[in-house]
PDB file of C-alpha atoms in Angstrom:
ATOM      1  CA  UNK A  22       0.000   0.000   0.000  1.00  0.00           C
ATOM      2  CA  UNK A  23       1.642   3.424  -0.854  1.00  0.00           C
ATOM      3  CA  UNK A  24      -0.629   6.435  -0.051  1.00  0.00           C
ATOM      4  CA  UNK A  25       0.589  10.151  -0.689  1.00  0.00           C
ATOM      5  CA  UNK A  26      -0.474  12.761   2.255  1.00  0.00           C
ATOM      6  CA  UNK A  27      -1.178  15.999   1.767  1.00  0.00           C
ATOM      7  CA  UNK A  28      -2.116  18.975   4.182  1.00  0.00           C
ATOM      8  CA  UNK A  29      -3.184  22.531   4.708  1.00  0.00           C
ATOM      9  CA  UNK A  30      -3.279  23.743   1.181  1.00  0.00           C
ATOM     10  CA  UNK A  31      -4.620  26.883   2.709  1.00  0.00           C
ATOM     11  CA  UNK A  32      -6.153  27.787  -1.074  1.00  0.00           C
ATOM     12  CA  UNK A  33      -3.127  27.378  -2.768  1.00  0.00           C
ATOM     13  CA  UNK A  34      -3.743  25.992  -5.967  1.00  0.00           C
ATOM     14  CA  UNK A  35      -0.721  25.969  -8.513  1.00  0.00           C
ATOM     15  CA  UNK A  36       1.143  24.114  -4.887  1.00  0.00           C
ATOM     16  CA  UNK A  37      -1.329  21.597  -4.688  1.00  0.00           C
ATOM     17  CA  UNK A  38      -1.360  21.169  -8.745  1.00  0.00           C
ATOM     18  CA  UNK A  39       2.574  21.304  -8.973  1.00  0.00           C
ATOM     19  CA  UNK A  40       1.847  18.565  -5.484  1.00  0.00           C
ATOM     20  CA  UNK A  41      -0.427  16.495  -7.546  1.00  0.00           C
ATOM     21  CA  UNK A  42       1.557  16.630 -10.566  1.00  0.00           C
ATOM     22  CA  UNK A  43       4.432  15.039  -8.335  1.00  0.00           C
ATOM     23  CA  UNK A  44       2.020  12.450  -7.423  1.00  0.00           C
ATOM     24  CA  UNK A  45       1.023  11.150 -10.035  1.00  0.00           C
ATOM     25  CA  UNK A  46       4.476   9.663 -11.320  1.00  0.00           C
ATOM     26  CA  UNK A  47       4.568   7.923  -8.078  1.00  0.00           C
ATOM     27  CA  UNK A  48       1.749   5.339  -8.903  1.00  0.00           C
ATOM     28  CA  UNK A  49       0.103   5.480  -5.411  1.00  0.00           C
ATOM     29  CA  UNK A  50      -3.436   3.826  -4.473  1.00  0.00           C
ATOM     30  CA  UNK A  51      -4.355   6.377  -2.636  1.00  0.00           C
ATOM     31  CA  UNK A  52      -4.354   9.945  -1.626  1.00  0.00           C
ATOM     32  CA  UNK A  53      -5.567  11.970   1.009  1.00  0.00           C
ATOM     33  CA  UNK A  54      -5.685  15.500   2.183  1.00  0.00           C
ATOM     34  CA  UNK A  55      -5.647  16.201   6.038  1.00  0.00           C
ATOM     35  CA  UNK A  56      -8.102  19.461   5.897  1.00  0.00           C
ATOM     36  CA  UNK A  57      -6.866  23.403   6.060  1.00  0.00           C
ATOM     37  CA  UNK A  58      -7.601  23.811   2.898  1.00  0.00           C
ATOM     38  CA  UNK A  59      -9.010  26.532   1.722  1.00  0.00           C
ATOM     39  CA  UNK A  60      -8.482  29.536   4.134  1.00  0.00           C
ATOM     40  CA  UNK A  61      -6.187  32.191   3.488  1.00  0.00           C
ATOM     41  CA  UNK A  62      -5.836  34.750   0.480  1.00  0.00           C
ATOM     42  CA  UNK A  63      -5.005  33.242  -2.142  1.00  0.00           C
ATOM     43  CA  UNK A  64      -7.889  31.043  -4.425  1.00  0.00           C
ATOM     44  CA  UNK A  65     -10.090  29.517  -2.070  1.00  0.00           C
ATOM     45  CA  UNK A  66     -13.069  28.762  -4.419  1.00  0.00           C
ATOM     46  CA  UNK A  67     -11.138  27.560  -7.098  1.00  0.00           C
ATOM     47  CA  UNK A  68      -8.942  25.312  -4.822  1.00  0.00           C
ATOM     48  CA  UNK A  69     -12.640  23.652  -3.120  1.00  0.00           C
ATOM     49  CA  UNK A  70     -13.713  22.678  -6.868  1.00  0.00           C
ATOM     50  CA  UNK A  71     -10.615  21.386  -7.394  1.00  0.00           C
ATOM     51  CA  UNK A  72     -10.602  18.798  -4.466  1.00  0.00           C
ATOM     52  CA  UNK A  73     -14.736  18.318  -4.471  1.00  0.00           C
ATOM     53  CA  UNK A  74     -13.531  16.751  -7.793  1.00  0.00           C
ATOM     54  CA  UNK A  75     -11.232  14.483  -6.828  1.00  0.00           C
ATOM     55  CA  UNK A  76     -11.360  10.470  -5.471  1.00  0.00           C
ATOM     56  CA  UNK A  77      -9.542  11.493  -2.170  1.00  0.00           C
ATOM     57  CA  UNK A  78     -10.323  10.414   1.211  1.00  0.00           C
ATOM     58  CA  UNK A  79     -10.585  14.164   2.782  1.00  0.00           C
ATOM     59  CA  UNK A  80     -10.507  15.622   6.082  1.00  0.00           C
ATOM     60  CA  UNK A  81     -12.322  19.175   7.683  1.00  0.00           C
ATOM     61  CA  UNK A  82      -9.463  20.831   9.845  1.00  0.00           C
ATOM     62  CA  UNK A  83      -9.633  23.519  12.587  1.00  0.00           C
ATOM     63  CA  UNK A  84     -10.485  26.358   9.450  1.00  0.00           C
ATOM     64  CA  UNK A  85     -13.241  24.348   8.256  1.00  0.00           C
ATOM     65  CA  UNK A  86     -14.700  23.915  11.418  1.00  0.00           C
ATOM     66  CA  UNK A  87     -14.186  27.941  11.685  1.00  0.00           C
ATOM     67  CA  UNK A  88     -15.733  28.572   8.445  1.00  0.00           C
ATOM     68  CA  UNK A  89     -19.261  26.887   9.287  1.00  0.00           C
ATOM     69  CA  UNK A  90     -19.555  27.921  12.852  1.00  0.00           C
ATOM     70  CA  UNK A  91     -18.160  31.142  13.788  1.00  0.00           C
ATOM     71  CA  UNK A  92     -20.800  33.657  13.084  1.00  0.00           C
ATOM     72  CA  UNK A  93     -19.152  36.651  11.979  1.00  0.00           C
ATOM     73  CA  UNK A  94     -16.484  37.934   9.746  1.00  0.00           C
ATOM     74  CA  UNK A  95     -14.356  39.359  12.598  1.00  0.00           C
ATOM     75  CA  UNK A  96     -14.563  36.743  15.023  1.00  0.00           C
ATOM     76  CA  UNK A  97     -13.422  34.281  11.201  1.00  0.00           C
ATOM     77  CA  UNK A  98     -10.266  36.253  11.256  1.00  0.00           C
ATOM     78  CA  UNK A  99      -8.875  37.526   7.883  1.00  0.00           C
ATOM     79  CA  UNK A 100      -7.751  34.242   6.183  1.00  0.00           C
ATOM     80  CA  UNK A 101     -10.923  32.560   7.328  1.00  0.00           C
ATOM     81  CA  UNK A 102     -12.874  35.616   6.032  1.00  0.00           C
ATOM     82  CA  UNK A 103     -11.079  36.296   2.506  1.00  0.00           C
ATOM     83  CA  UNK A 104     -12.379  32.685   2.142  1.00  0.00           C
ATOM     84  CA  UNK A 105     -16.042  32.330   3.199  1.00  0.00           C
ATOM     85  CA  UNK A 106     -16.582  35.573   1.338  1.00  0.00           C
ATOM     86  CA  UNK A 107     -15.396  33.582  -1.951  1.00  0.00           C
ATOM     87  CA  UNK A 108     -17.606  30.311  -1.294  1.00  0.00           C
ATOM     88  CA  UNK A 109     -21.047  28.894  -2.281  1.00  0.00           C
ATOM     89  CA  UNK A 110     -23.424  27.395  -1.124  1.00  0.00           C
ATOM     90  CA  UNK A 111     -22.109  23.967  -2.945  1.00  0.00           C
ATOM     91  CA  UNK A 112     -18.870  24.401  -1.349  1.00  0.00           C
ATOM     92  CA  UNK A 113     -20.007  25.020   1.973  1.00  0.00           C
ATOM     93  CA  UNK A 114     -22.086  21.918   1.828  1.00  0.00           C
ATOM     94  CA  UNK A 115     -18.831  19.819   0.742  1.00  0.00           C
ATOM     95  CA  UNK A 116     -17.229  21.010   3.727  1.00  0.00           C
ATOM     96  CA  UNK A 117     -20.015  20.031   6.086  1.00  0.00           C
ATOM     97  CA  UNK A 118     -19.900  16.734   4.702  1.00  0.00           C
ATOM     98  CA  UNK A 119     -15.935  16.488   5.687  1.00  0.00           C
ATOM     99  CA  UNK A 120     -14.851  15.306   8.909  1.00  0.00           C
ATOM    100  CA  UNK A 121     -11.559  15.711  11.568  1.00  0.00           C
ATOM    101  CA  UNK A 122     -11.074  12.339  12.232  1.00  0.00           C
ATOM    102  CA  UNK A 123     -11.045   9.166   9.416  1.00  0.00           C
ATOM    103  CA  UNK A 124     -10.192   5.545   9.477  1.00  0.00           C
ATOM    104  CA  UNK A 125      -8.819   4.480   6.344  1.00  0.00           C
ATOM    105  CA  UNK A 126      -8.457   1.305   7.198  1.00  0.00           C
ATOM    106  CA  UNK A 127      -8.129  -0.941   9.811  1.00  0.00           C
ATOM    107  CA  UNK A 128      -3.995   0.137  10.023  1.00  0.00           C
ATOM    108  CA  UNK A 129      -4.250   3.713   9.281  1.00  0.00           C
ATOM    109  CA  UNK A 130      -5.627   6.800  11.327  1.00  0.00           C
ATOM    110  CA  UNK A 131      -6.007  10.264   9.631  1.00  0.00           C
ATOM    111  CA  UNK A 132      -6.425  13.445  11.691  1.00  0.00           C
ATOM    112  CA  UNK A 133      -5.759  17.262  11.368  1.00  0.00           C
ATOM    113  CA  UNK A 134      -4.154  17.580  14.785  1.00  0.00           C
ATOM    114  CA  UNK A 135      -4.516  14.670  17.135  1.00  0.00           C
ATOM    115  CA  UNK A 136      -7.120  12.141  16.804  1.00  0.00           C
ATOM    116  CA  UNK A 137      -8.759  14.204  19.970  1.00  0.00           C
ATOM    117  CA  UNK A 138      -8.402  18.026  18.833  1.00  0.00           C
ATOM    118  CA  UNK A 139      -8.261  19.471  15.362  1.00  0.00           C
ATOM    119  CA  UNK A 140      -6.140  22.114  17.195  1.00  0.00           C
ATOM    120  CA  UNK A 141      -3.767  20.822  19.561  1.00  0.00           C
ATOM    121  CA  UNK A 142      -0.145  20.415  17.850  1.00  0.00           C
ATOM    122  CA  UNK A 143       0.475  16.772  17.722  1.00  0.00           C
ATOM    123  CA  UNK A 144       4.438  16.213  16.891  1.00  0.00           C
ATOM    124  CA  UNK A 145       5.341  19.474  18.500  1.00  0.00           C
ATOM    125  CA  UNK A 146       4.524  21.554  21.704  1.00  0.00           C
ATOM    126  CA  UNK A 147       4.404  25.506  22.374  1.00  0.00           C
ATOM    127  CA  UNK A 148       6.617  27.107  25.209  1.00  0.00           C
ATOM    128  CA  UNK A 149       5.868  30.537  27.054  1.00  0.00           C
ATOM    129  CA  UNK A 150       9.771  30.924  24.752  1.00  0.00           C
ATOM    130  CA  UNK A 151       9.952  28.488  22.079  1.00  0.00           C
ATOM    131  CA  UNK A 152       8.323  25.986  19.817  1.00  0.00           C
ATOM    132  CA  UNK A 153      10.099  22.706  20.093  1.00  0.00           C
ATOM    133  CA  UNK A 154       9.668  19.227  18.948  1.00  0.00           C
ATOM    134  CA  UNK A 155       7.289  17.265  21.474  1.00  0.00           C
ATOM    135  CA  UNK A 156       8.730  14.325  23.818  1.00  0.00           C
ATOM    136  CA  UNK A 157       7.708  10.985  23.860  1.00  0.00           C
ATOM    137  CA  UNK A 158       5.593  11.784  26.811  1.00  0.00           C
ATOM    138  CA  UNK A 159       3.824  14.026  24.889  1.00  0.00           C
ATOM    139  CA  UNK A 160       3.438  12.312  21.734  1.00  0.00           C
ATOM    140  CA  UNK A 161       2.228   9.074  23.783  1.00  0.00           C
ATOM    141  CA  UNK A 162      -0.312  11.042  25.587  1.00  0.00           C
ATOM    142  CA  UNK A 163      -1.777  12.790  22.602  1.00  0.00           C
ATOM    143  CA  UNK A 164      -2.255   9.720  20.571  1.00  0.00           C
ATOM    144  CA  UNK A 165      -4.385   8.529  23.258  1.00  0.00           C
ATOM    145  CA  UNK A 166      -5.861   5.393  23.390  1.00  0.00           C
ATOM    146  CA  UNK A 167      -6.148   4.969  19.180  1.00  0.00           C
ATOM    147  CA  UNK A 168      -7.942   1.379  18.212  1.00  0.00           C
ATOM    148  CA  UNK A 169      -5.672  -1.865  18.418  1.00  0.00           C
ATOM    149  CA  UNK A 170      -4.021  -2.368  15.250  1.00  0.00           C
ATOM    150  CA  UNK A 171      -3.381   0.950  14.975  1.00  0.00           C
ATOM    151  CA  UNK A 172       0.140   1.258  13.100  1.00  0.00           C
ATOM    152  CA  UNK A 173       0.371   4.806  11.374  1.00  0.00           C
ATOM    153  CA  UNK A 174      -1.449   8.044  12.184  1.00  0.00           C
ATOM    154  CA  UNK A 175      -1.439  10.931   9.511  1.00  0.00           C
ATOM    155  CA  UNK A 176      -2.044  14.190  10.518  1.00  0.00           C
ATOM    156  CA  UNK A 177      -1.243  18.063   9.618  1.00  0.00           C
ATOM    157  CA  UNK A 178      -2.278  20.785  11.202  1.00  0.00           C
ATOM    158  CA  UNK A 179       1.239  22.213  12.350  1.00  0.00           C
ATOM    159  CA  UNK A 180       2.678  22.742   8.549  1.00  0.00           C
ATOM    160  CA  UNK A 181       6.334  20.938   9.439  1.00  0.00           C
ATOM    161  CA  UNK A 182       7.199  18.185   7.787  1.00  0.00           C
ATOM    162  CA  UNK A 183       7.952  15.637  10.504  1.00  0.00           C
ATOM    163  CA  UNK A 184       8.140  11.635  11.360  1.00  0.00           C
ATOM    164  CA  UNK A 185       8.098  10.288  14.979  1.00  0.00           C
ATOM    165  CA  UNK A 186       7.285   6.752  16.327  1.00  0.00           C
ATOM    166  CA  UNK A 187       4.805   6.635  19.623  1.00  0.00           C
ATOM    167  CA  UNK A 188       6.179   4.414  22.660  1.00  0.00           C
ATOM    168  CA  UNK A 189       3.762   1.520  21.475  1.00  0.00           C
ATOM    169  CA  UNK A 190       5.154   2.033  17.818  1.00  0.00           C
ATOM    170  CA  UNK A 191       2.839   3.669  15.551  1.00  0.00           C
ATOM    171  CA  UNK A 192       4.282   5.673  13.250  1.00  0.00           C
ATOM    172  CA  UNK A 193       2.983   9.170  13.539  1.00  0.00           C
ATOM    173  CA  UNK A 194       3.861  11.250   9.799  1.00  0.00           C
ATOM    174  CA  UNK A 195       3.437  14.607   9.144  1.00  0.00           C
ATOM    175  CA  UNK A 196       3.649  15.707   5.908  1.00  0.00           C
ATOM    176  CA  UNK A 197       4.308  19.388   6.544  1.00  0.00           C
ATOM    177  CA  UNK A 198       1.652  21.868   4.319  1.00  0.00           C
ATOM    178  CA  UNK A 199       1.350  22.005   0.487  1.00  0.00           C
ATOM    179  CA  UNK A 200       0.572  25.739   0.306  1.00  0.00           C
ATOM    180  CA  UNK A 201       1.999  28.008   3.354  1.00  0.00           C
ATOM    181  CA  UNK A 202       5.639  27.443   4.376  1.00  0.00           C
ATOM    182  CA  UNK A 203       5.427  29.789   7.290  1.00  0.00           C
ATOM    183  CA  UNK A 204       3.057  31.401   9.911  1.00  0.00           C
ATOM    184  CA  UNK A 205       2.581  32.742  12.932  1.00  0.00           C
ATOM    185  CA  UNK A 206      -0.006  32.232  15.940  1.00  0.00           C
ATOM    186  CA  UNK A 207      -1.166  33.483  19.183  1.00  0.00           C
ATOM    187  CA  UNK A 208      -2.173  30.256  21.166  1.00  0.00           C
ATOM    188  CA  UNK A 209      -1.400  29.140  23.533  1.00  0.00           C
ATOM    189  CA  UNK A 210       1.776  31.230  23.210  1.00  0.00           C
ATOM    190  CA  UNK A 211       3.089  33.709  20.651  1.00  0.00           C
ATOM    191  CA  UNK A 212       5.099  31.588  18.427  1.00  0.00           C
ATOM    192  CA  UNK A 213       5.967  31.095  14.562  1.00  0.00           C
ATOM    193  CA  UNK A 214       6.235  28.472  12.634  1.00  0.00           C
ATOM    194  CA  UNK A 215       8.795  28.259   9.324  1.00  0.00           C
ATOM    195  CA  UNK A 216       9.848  25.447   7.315  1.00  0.00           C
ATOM    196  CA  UNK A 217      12.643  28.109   5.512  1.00  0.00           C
ATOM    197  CA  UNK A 218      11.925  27.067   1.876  1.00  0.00           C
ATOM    198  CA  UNK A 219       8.947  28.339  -0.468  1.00  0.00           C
ATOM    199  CA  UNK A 220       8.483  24.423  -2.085  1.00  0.00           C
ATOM    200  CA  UNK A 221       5.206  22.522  -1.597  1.00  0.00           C
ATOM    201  CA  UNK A 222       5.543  19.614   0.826  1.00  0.00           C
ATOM    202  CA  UNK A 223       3.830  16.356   1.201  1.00  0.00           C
ATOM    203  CA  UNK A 224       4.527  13.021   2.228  1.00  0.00           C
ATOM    204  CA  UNK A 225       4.833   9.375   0.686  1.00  0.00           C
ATOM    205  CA  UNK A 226       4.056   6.312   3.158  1.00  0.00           C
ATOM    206  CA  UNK A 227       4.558   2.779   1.870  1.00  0.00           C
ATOM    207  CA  UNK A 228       3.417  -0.344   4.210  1.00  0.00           C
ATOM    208  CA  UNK A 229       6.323  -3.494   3.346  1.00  0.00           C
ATOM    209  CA  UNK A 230       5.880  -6.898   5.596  1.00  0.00           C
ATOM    210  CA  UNK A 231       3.585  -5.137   7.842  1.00  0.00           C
ATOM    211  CA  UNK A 232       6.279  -2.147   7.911  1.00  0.00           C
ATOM    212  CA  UNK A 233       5.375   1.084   7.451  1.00  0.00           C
ATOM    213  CA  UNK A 234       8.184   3.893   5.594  1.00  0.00           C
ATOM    214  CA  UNK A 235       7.889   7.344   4.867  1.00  0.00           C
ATOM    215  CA  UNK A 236       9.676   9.872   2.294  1.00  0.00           C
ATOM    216  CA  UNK A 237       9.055  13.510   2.832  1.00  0.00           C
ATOM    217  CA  UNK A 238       9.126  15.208  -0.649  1.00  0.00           C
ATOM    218  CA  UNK A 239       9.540  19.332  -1.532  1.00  0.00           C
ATOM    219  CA  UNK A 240       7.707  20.236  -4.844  1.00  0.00           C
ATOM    220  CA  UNK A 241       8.788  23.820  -6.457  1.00  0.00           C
ATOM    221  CA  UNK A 242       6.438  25.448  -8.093  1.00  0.00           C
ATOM    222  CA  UNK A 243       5.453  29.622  -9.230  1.00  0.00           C
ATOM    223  CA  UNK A 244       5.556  30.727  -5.003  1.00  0.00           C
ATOM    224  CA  UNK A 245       6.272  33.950  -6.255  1.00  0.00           C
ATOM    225  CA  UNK A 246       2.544  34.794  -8.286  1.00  0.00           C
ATOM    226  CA  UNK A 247       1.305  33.379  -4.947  1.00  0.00           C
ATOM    227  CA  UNK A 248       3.250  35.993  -2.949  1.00  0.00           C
ATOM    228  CA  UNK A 249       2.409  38.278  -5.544  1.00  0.00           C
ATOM    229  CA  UNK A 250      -1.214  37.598  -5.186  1.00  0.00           C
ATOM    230  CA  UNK A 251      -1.640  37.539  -1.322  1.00  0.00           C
ATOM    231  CA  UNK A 252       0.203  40.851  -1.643  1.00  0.00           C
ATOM    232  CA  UNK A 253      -2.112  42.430  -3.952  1.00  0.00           C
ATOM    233  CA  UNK A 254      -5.101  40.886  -1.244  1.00  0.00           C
ATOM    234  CA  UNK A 255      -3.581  43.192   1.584  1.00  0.00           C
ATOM    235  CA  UNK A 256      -1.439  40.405   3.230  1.00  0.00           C
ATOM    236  CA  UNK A 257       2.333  41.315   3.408  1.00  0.00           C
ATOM    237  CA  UNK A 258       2.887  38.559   5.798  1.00  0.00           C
ATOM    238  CA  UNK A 259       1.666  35.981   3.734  1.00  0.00           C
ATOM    239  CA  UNK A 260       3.152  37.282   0.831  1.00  0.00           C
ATOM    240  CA  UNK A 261       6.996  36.976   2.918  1.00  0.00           C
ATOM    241  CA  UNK A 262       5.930  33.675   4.299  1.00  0.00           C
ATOM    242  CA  UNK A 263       5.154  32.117   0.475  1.00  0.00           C
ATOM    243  CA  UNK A 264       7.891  33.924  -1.240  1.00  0.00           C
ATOM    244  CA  UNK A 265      10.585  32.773   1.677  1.00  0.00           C
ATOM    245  CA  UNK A 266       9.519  29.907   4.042  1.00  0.00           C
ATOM    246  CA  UNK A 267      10.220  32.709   6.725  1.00  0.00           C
ATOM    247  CA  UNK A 268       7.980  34.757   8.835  1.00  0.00           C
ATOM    248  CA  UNK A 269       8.685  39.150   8.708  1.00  0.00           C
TER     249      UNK A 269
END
């Protein structure tokens, strides 16, 4: 079984086409996208048709969930905004129909954070002074008590590409975010997060002899129009986060 992962495409089109393009040499049986998808500046309407059109097994993360319940455009927050001002009714519908949380089979666990938030950071954990990578305390304790079986967990959320292995050995694979290389957040701490390169990111896994591997994969593609356009949409800080990987 070989599956390609993809995550938080935040709108991004041309990344997740240059992504899918990538793909599709790769002669996978399956891929899925781990939800973010749409919010942010960029093309979020054009980016929903795109996946509502696809075979994928796909998953709602923390911005869907924002775009269908919070009431108001300032409580959405810009990205979140930009976006649900550029949707219809059919794509609103598409993303009710999505969820956080997916079995794709008895093996394999998808989620957008942890399989009990579509927030909390699964692979990494937020200091009053730093973002660092999570211990295996941590990582043990978010992944919970999963189903028996259980061997690899896919989730996103955090936009760093990253592979760890839980104390009971499932494999837990980020595969860092197809369309915004940087960002930064409030909660619970002020912190950034930058992967220092513009390229698209995603993730091969491959299951051999009951063995699961992972290869994380960078995909170049036009960042710059993107930067270009989130500029011209009245976001500077997007447009330095998709033309750099960095944060202003």
């Amino acid at each position: 079984m070989r599956i390609a992962l993809v995550s938080d495409i935040h709108g991004n089109l041309p990344a997740l086409k240059a992504v899918v393009e990538d793909i599709a040499r790769r002669k996978v049986d399956a891929t899925v996208n781990l939800g973010d998808s749409l919010s942010g500046p960029l093309m979020p309407l054009e980016t929903a048709q795109f996946l509502m059109a696809q075979d994928w097994a796909q998953l709602a993360g923390n911005h869907e969930r924002q775009l269908l319940t919070l009431p108001t455009s300032g409580q959405r927050g810009e990205s979140d905004a930009f976006a649900h001002a550029r949707l219809g009714e059919a794509e609103f519908a598409w993303i009710a129909s999505l969820t956080p949380r997916l079995r794709l089979s008895p093996e394999v666990l998808l989620c957008h954070g942890t399989p009990d938030s579509d927030l909390t950071y699964f692979l990494e954990t937020v200091e009053p002074t730093q973002l660092r990578m999570a211990t295996a305390a941590e990582i043990d304790a978010r992944l919970g008590t999963v189903e028996a079986g259980t061997e690899l967990v896919a989730c996103g959320h955090t936009h760093l590409p990253r592979v760890m292995r839980a104390s009971n050995g499932t494999l837990i694979v980020n595969p860092g975010s197809v369309g915004l290389q940087a960002y930064g957040d409030e909660h619970p701490y002020p912190h950034n997060v930058e992967t220092g390169s513009p390229d698209a990111r995603y993730a091969l896994v491959e299951r051999h002899h009951g063995q699961w591997t992972c290869t994380l994969l960078t995909v170049p593609y036009d960042h710059a129009a993107m930067a270009a356009l989130a500029a011209a949409n009245g976001r500077a800080d997007w447009a330095h986060a998709l033309a750099t990987g960095h944060m202003p």
